[in-house]
PDB file of C-alpha atoms in Angstrom:
ATOM      1  CA  UNK A   1     -42.762   9.461  -5.852  1.00  0.00           C
ATOM      2  CA  UNK A   2     -44.765  11.603  -3.443  1.00  0.00           C
ATOM      3  CA  UNK A   3     -46.438   9.162  -1.069  1.00  0.00           C
ATOM      4  CA  UNK A   4     -48.126  11.910   0.918  1.00  0.00           C
ATOM      5  CA  UNK A   5     -49.724  14.712  -1.048  1.00  0.00           C
ATOM      6  CA  UNK A   6     -51.155  18.040  -0.071  1.00  0.00           C
ATOM      7  CA  UNK A   7     -52.596  19.323  -3.295  1.00  0.00           C
ATOM      8  CA  UNK A   8     -53.486  22.792  -2.061  1.00  0.00           C
ATOM      9  CA  UNK A   9     -50.352  24.862  -1.577  1.00  0.00           C
ATOM     10  CA  UNK A  10     -52.334  27.651   0.042  1.00  0.00           C
ATOM     11  CA  UNK A  11     -55.667  28.384   1.668  1.00  0.00           C
ATOM     12  CA  UNK A  12     -57.228  31.624   2.857  1.00  0.00           C
ATOM     13  CA  UNK A  13     -60.019  31.600   5.440  1.00  0.00           C
ATOM     14  CA  UNK A  14     -61.802  34.314   7.375  1.00  0.00           C
ATOM     15  CA  UNK A  15     -61.403  34.490  11.113  1.00  0.00           C
ATOM     16  CA  UNK A  16     -64.112  32.511  12.871  1.00  0.00           C
ATOM     17  CA  UNK A  17     -64.787  30.245   9.919  1.00  0.00           C
ATOM     18  CA  UNK A  18     -63.760  26.639   9.455  1.00  0.00           C
ATOM     19  CA  UNK A  19     -60.410  25.785   7.852  1.00  0.00           C
ATOM     20  CA  UNK A  20     -60.205  22.424   6.124  1.00  0.00           C
ATOM     21  CA  UNK A  21     -56.807  21.145   5.075  1.00  0.00           C
ATOM     22  CA  UNK A  22     -56.597  18.002   3.005  1.00  0.00           C
ATOM     23  CA  UNK A  23     -54.035  15.283   2.585  1.00  0.00           C
ATOM     24  CA  UNK A  24     -53.921  12.145   0.439  1.00  0.00           C
ATOM     25  CA  UNK A  25     -51.586   9.201   0.697  1.00  0.00           C
ATOM     26  CA  UNK A  26     -50.757   6.307  -1.556  1.00  0.00           C
ATOM     27  CA  UNK A  27     -48.859   3.884   0.664  1.00  0.00           C
ATOM     28  CA  UNK A  28     -51.302   1.404   2.197  1.00  0.00           C
ATOM     29  CA  UNK A  29     -48.688   0.469   4.814  1.00  0.00           C
ATOM     30  CA  UNK A  30     -49.151   3.832   6.532  1.00  0.00           C
ATOM     31  CA  UNK A  31     -51.127   3.368   9.698  1.00  0.00           C
ATOM     32  CA  UNK A  32     -50.370   6.477  11.731  1.00  0.00           C
ATOM     33  CA  UNK A  33     -50.939  10.035  10.656  1.00  0.00           C
ATOM     34  CA  UNK A  34     -49.934  13.361  12.134  1.00  0.00           C
ATOM     35  CA  UNK A  35     -50.389  17.050  11.465  1.00  0.00           C
ATOM     36  CA  UNK A  36     -47.689  19.596  12.161  1.00  0.00           C
ATOM     37  CA  UNK A  37     -47.785  23.370  12.075  1.00  0.00           C
ATOM     38  CA  UNK A  38     -44.772  25.413  11.082  1.00  0.00           C
ATOM     39  CA  UNK A  39     -44.055  29.108  11.530  1.00  0.00           C
ATOM     40  CA  UNK A  40     -41.190  30.771   9.633  1.00  0.00           C
ATOM     41  CA  UNK A  41     -37.761  30.278  11.220  1.00  0.00           C
ATOM     42  CA  UNK A  42     -39.118  27.602  13.566  1.00  0.00           C
ATOM     43  CA  UNK A  43     -39.273  23.844  13.428  1.00  0.00           C
ATOM     44  CA  UNK A  44     -42.612  22.079  12.879  1.00  0.00           C
ATOM     45  CA  UNK A  45     -44.799  21.737  15.962  1.00  0.00           C
ATOM     46  CA  UNK A  46     -46.932  18.658  16.522  1.00  0.00           C
ATOM     47  CA  UNK A  47     -50.679  19.371  16.414  1.00  0.00           C
ATOM     48  CA  UNK A  48     -52.695  16.199  16.388  1.00  0.00           C
ATOM     49  CA  UNK A  49     -52.421  12.588  15.302  1.00  0.00           C
ATOM     50  CA  UNK A  50     -54.669   9.677  14.414  1.00  0.00           C
ATOM     51  CA  UNK A  51     -54.180   5.963  14.260  1.00  0.00           C
ATOM     52  CA  UNK A  52     -55.641   3.952  11.413  1.00  0.00           C
ATOM     53  CA  UNK A  53     -57.942   2.135  13.839  1.00  0.00           C
ATOM     54  CA  UNK A  54     -59.864   5.390  14.281  1.00  0.00           C
ATOM     55  CA  UNK A  55     -61.640   7.637  11.830  1.00  0.00           C
ATOM     56  CA  UNK A  56     -61.722  10.778  13.943  1.00  0.00           C
ATOM     57  CA  UNK A  57     -59.659  12.427  16.626  1.00  0.00           C
ATOM     58  CA  UNK A  58     -60.451  15.701  18.306  1.00  0.00           C
ATOM     59  CA  UNK A  59     -58.344  18.098  20.347  1.00  0.00           C
ATOM     60  CA  UNK A  60     -59.914  21.426  21.132  1.00  0.00           C
ATOM     61  CA  UNK A  61     -60.395  23.383  17.933  1.00  0.00           C
ATOM     62  CA  UNK A  62     -58.579  20.750  15.888  1.00  0.00           C
ATOM     63  CA  UNK A  63     -60.172  17.610  14.482  1.00  0.00           C
ATOM     64  CA  UNK A  64     -58.542  15.122  12.155  1.00  0.00           C
ATOM     65  CA  UNK A  65     -60.644  12.812  10.006  1.00  0.00           C
ATOM     66  CA  UNK A  66     -59.312   9.687   8.357  1.00  0.00           C
ATOM     67  CA  UNK A  67     -60.940   7.906   5.434  1.00  0.00           C
ATOM     68  CA  UNK A  68     -58.870   4.778   4.924  1.00  0.00           C
ATOM     69  CA  UNK A  69     -60.747   3.513   1.903  1.00  0.00           C
ATOM     70  CA  UNK A  70     -60.060   6.788   0.108  1.00  0.00           C
ATOM     71  CA  UNK A  71     -56.577   7.119   1.614  1.00  0.00           C
ATOM     72  CA  UNK A  72     -57.507  10.625   2.631  1.00  0.00           C
ATOM     73  CA  UNK A  73     -57.262  12.639   5.790  1.00  0.00           C
ATOM     74  CA  UNK A  74     -58.294  16.134   6.638  1.00  0.00           C
ATOM     75  CA  UNK A  75     -57.653  18.621   9.403  1.00  0.00           C
ATOM     76  CA  UNK A  76     -60.516  20.857  10.504  1.00  0.00           C
ATOM     77  CA  UNK A  77     -59.851  23.993  12.521  1.00  0.00           C
ATOM     78  CA  UNK A  78     -62.923  25.547  14.079  1.00  0.00           C
ATOM     79  CA  UNK A  79     -63.068  28.442  14.634  1.00  0.00           C
ATOM     80  CA  UNK A  80     -60.035  29.678  12.734  1.00  0.00           C
ATOM     81  CA  UNK A  81     -57.949  32.349  14.425  1.00  0.00           C
ATOM     82  CA  UNK A  82     -55.293  34.713  13.005  1.00  0.00           C
ATOM     83  CA  UNK A  83     -52.654  32.886  15.060  1.00  0.00           C
ATOM     84  CA  UNK A  84     -53.418  29.751  13.064  1.00  0.00           C
ATOM     85  CA  UNK A  85     -51.760  31.324  10.018  1.00  0.00           C
ATOM     86  CA  UNK A  86     -48.840  29.021   9.284  1.00  0.00           C
ATOM     87  CA  UNK A  87     -47.777  26.181   7.015  1.00  0.00           C
ATOM     88  CA  UNK A  88     -49.445  22.879   7.865  1.00  0.00           C
ATOM     89  CA  UNK A  89     -47.821  19.554   7.062  1.00  0.00           C
ATOM     90  CA  UNK A  90     -49.446  16.187   7.189  1.00  0.00           C
ATOM     91  CA  UNK A  91     -47.185  13.227   7.839  1.00  0.00           C
ATOM     92  CA  UNK A  92     -47.537   9.472   7.908  1.00  0.00           C
ATOM     93  CA  UNK A  93     -45.648   6.512   9.274  1.00  0.00           C
ATOM     94  CA  UNK A  94     -45.839   2.750   8.983  1.00  0.00           C
ATOM     95  CA  UNK A  95     -45.763   0.152  11.705  1.00  0.00           C
ATOM     96  CA  UNK A  96     -42.205  -0.924  12.407  1.00  0.00           C
ATOM     97  CA  UNK A  97     -40.724   2.372  11.268  1.00  0.00           C
ATOM     98  CA  UNK A  98     -42.721   4.658  13.515  1.00  0.00           C
ATOM     99  CA  UNK A  99     -40.046   7.323  13.751  1.00  0.00           C
ATOM    100  CA  UNK A 100     -39.685   7.606   9.975  1.00  0.00           C
ATOM    101  CA  UNK A 101     -42.215  10.208   8.971  1.00  0.00           C
ATOM    102  CA  UNK A 102     -43.162  10.845   5.363  1.00  0.00           C
ATOM    103  CA  UNK A 103     -44.345  14.420   4.961  1.00  0.00           C
ATOM    104  CA  UNK A 104     -46.521  16.196   2.460  1.00  0.00           C
ATOM    105  CA  UNK A 105     -45.282  19.410   0.890  1.00  0.00           C
ATOM    106  CA  UNK A 106     -47.415  21.595   3.117  1.00  0.00           C
ATOM    107  CA  UNK A 107     -50.379  23.963   2.852  1.00  0.00           C
ATOM    108  CA  UNK A 108     -49.976  27.601   3.772  1.00  0.00           C
ATOM    109  CA  UNK A 109     -53.025  28.737   5.746  1.00  0.00           C
ATOM    110  CA  UNK A 110     -53.817  32.434   5.953  1.00  0.00           C
ATOM    111  CA  UNK A 111     -56.541  33.430   8.391  1.00  0.00           C
ATOM    112  CA  UNK A 112     -57.804  36.904   7.589  1.00  0.00           C
ATOM    113  CA  UNK A 113     -59.638  39.335   9.818  1.00  0.00           C
TER     114      UNK A 113
ATOM    115  CA  UNK B   1     -37.852  21.610  29.821  1.00  0.00           C
ATOM    116  CA  UNK B   2     -35.454  22.871  27.154  1.00  0.00           C
ATOM    117  CA  UNK B   3     -36.397  22.081  23.572  1.00  0.00           C
ATOM    118  CA  UNK B   4     -34.367  20.596  20.768  1.00  0.00           C
ATOM    119  CA  UNK B   5     -31.390  22.765  19.918  1.00  0.00           C
ATOM    120  CA  UNK B   6     -29.478  22.833  16.675  1.00  0.00           C
ATOM    121  CA  UNK B   7     -26.179  24.480  15.889  1.00  0.00           C
ATOM    122  CA  UNK B   8     -25.255  26.395  13.934  1.00  0.00           C
ATOM    123  CA  UNK B   9     -28.469  28.089  12.843  1.00  0.00           C
ATOM    124  CA  UNK B  10     -27.011  29.347   9.582  1.00  0.00           C
ATOM    125  CA  UNK B  11     -24.119  28.111   7.492  1.00  0.00           C
ATOM    126  CA  UNK B  12     -22.631  29.073   4.149  1.00  0.00           C
ATOM    127  CA  UNK B  13     -20.316  26.669   2.374  1.00  0.00           C
ATOM    128  CA  UNK B  14     -18.957  26.243  -1.133  1.00  0.00           C
ATOM    129  CA  UNK B  15     -19.281  23.261  -3.430  1.00  0.00           C
ATOM    130  CA  UNK B  16     -16.966  20.403  -2.605  1.00  0.00           C
ATOM    131  CA  UNK B  17     -16.642  21.278   1.059  1.00  0.00           C
ATOM    132  CA  UNK B  18     -18.020  19.195   3.882  1.00  0.00           C
ATOM    133  CA  UNK B  19     -20.211  20.276   6.763  1.00  0.00           C
ATOM    134  CA  UNK B  20     -21.189  18.971  10.200  1.00  0.00           C
ATOM    135  CA  UNK B  21     -24.438  19.929  11.876  1.00  0.00           C
ATOM    136  CA  UNK B  22     -25.240  19.296  15.505  1.00  0.00           C
ATOM    137  CA  UNK B  23     -28.450  18.470  17.335  1.00  0.00           C
ATOM    138  CA  UNK B  24     -29.096  18.243  21.073  1.00  0.00           C
ATOM    139  CA  UNK B  25     -32.364  16.454  21.835  1.00  0.00           C
ATOM    140  CA  UNK B  26     -34.745  17.128  24.672  1.00  0.00           C
ATOM    141  CA  UNK B  27     -33.341  15.762  27.895  1.00  0.00           C
ATOM    142  CA  UNK B  28     -34.315  12.125  28.277  1.00  0.00           C
ATOM    143  CA  UNK B  29     -35.116  11.607  24.612  1.00  0.00           C
ATOM    144  CA  UNK B  30     -33.165   8.811  22.998  1.00  0.00           C
ATOM    145  CA  UNK B  31     -34.306   8.959  19.398  1.00  0.00           C
ATOM    146  CA  UNK B  32     -33.036  11.611  17.009  1.00  0.00           C
ATOM    147  CA  UNK B  33     -34.197  11.933  13.427  1.00  0.00           C
ATOM    148  CA  UNK B  34     -32.908  14.222  10.697  1.00  0.00           C
ATOM    149  CA  UNK B  35     -34.923  15.769   7.873  1.00  0.00           C
ATOM    150  CA  UNK B  36     -34.086  17.917   4.890  1.00  0.00           C
ATOM    151  CA  UNK B  37     -36.567  20.607   3.875  1.00  0.00           C
ATOM    152  CA  UNK B  38     -36.442  22.137   0.424  1.00  0.00           C
ATOM    153  CA  UNK B  39     -39.108  24.244  -1.312  1.00  0.00           C
ATOM    154  CA  UNK B  40     -39.831  21.654  -3.982  1.00  0.00           C
ATOM    155  CA  UNK B  41     -39.627  18.448  -1.954  1.00  0.00           C
ATOM    156  CA  UNK B  42     -40.950  19.421   1.428  1.00  0.00           C
ATOM    157  CA  UNK B  43     -39.528  17.556   4.415  1.00  0.00           C
ATOM    158  CA  UNK B  44     -37.652  14.398   3.565  1.00  0.00           C
ATOM    159  CA  UNK B  45     -36.423  11.879   6.085  1.00  0.00           C
ATOM    160  CA  UNK B  46     -32.663  11.399   6.184  1.00  0.00           C
ATOM    161  CA  UNK B  47     -32.062   8.972   9.037  1.00  0.00           C
ATOM    162  CA  UNK B  48     -32.897   8.149  12.640  1.00  0.00           C
ATOM    163  CA  UNK B  49     -30.622   7.200  15.490  1.00  0.00           C
ATOM    164  CA  UNK B  50     -31.624   5.455  18.656  1.00  0.00           C
ATOM    165  CA  UNK B  51     -29.171   4.532  21.405  1.00  0.00           C
ATOM    166  CA  UNK B  52     -26.216   5.352  19.159  1.00  0.00           C
ATOM    167  CA  UNK B  53     -27.425   3.049  16.363  1.00  0.00           C
ATOM    168  CA  UNK B  54     -28.920   4.026  13.046  1.00  0.00           C
ATOM    169  CA  UNK B  55     -32.407   2.549  13.126  1.00  0.00           C
ATOM    170  CA  UNK B  56     -33.965   3.920   9.938  1.00  0.00           C
ATOM    171  CA  UNK B  57     -32.577   5.442   6.786  1.00  0.00           C
ATOM    172  CA  UNK B  58     -34.092   7.478   3.977  1.00  0.00           C
ATOM    173  CA  UNK B  59     -33.176   7.606   0.312  1.00  0.00           C
ATOM    174  CA  UNK B  60     -30.194   9.910   0.366  1.00  0.00           C
ATOM    175  CA  UNK B  61     -26.733   9.287  -1.086  1.00  0.00           C
ATOM    176  CA  UNK B  62     -23.855   8.115   1.070  1.00  0.00           C
ATOM    177  CA  UNK B  63     -22.510  11.680   1.239  1.00  0.00           C
ATOM    178  CA  UNK B  64     -25.040  12.152   4.007  1.00  0.00           C
ATOM    179  CA  UNK B  65     -24.076  10.433   7.219  1.00  0.00           C
ATOM    180  CA  UNK B  66     -24.758  10.787  10.883  1.00  0.00           C
ATOM    181  CA  UNK B  67     -23.945   9.528  14.310  1.00  0.00           C
ATOM    182  CA  UNK B  68     -25.268   9.667  17.816  1.00  0.00           C
ATOM    183  CA  UNK B  69     -23.316   9.927  21.028  1.00  0.00           C
ATOM    184  CA  UNK B  70     -23.957   8.262  24.366  1.00  0.00           C
ATOM    185  CA  UNK B  71     -25.652  11.423  25.660  1.00  0.00           C
ATOM    186  CA  UNK B  72     -28.086  11.191  22.684  1.00  0.00           C
ATOM    187  CA  UNK B  73     -26.639  14.256  20.970  1.00  0.00           C
ATOM    188  CA  UNK B  74     -26.408  13.715  17.252  1.00  0.00           C
ATOM    189  CA  UNK B  75     -24.405  15.062  14.361  1.00  0.00           C
ATOM    190  CA  UNK B  76     -24.973  14.810  10.677  1.00  0.00           C
ATOM    191  CA  UNK B  77     -22.271  15.241   8.097  1.00  0.00           C
ATOM    192  CA  UNK B  78     -22.513  16.064   4.424  1.00  0.00           C
ATOM    193  CA  UNK B  79     -19.381  15.568   2.369  1.00  0.00           C
ATOM    194  CA  UNK B  80     -18.570  16.938  -1.079  1.00  0.00           C
ATOM    195  CA  UNK B  81     -21.344  19.517  -0.924  1.00  0.00           C
ATOM    196  CA  UNK B  82     -23.454  20.167  -4.016  1.00  0.00           C
ATOM    197  CA  UNK B  83     -25.612  23.190  -4.811  1.00  0.00           C
ATOM    198  CA  UNK B  84     -28.705  21.022  -4.359  1.00  0.00           C
ATOM    199  CA  UNK B  85     -27.785  20.396  -0.738  1.00  0.00           C
ATOM    200  CA  UNK B  86     -28.868  23.924   0.097  1.00  0.00           C
ATOM    201  CA  UNK B  87     -31.787  23.388   2.454  1.00  0.00           C
ATOM    202  CA  UNK B  88     -33.112  23.665   5.963  1.00  0.00           C
ATOM    203  CA  UNK B  89     -31.930  20.678   7.984  1.00  0.00           C
ATOM    204  CA  UNK B  90     -34.214  19.787  10.841  1.00  0.00           C
ATOM    205  CA  UNK B  91     -33.618  17.440  13.673  1.00  0.00           C
ATOM    206  CA  UNK B  92     -36.341  15.934  15.801  1.00  0.00           C
ATOM    207  CA  UNK B  93     -36.194  14.016  19.044  1.00  0.00           C
ATOM    208  CA  UNK B  94     -38.593  11.625  20.703  1.00  0.00           C
ATOM    209  CA  UNK B  95     -38.686   9.148  23.535  1.00  0.00           C
ATOM    210  CA  UNK B  96     -40.369   6.157  21.984  1.00  0.00           C
ATOM    211  CA  UNK B  97     -42.168   4.703  24.965  1.00  0.00           C
ATOM    212  CA  UNK B  98     -44.973   3.881  22.582  1.00  0.00           C
ATOM    213  CA  UNK B  99     -44.001   4.492  18.969  1.00  0.00           C
ATOM    214  CA  UNK B 100     -47.630   4.389  17.855  1.00  0.00           C
ATOM    215  CA  UNK B 101     -48.556   7.472  19.838  1.00  0.00           C
ATOM    216  CA  UNK B 102     -45.262   9.240  19.977  1.00  0.00           C
ATOM    217  CA  UNK B 103     -44.687  12.550  18.320  1.00  0.00           C
ATOM    218  CA  UNK B 104     -41.402  14.093  17.394  1.00  0.00           C
ATOM    219  CA  UNK B 105     -40.240  17.435  18.703  1.00  0.00           C
ATOM    220  CA  UNK B 106     -38.419  19.481  16.139  1.00  0.00           C
ATOM    221  CA  UNK B 107     -35.586  21.915  16.533  1.00  0.00           C
ATOM    222  CA  UNK B 108     -35.482  25.252  14.679  1.00  0.00           C
ATOM    223  CA  UNK B 109     -33.224  23.859  11.979  1.00  0.00           C
ATOM    224  CA  UNK B 110     -29.913  24.758  10.401  1.00  0.00           C
ATOM    225  CA  UNK B 111     -30.129  26.742   7.170  1.00  0.00           C
ATOM    226  CA  UNK B 112     -27.342  25.540   4.887  1.00  0.00           C
ATOM    227  CA  UNK B 113     -26.473  27.517   1.778  1.00  0.00           C
ATOM    228  CA  UNK B 114     -24.049  26.023  -0.719  1.00  0.00           C
ATOM    229  CA  UNK B 115     -22.454  28.487  -3.150  1.00  0.00           C
TER     230      UNK B 115
END
């Protein structure tokens, strides 16, 4: 039972354009969402997070949008850079078990020149 | 500040054996979580330790166990290894001042191959 889903296993975007990575969840108890980036042979690196009391959070080139009614969140990267090429995981947690993250299966982003 | 370290980085075992993996969290961090990453399942939560006590547990069989020491270092043990245990095992540490805004810092992982 995949409670956090990333339905696009891969995405290719040109440098300078916007990258949009999507994530859906089914567990209505989730109230905190995070995005991680992972390079090969390294552990995931935290990118940005959002609490369910917000619908948008911005950090530099990265913006996360949360649509609670649709149980959907997205990560926007503008502008995309070649160094952004990595696997992106969305993750969610529920109040009371904040350290227990449920991850999606990841989307591999390729930013081309 | 040194990051999360995991040892060993690579390990090859045979079915039926047991294995112990080690994780040293970032200095000052008291929470350590373990995850298993496989190609088909993504990252799956194994368990979390805080102040030497298991605080959360995922849906893994009892062959998977862990512990945390007073210096916050953690070990996880897998007994009676199966082929399906081949995976990247990641540990993450955090200092949960405010669990709602905290993020976990991951180590590079231990790649376990079971033959």
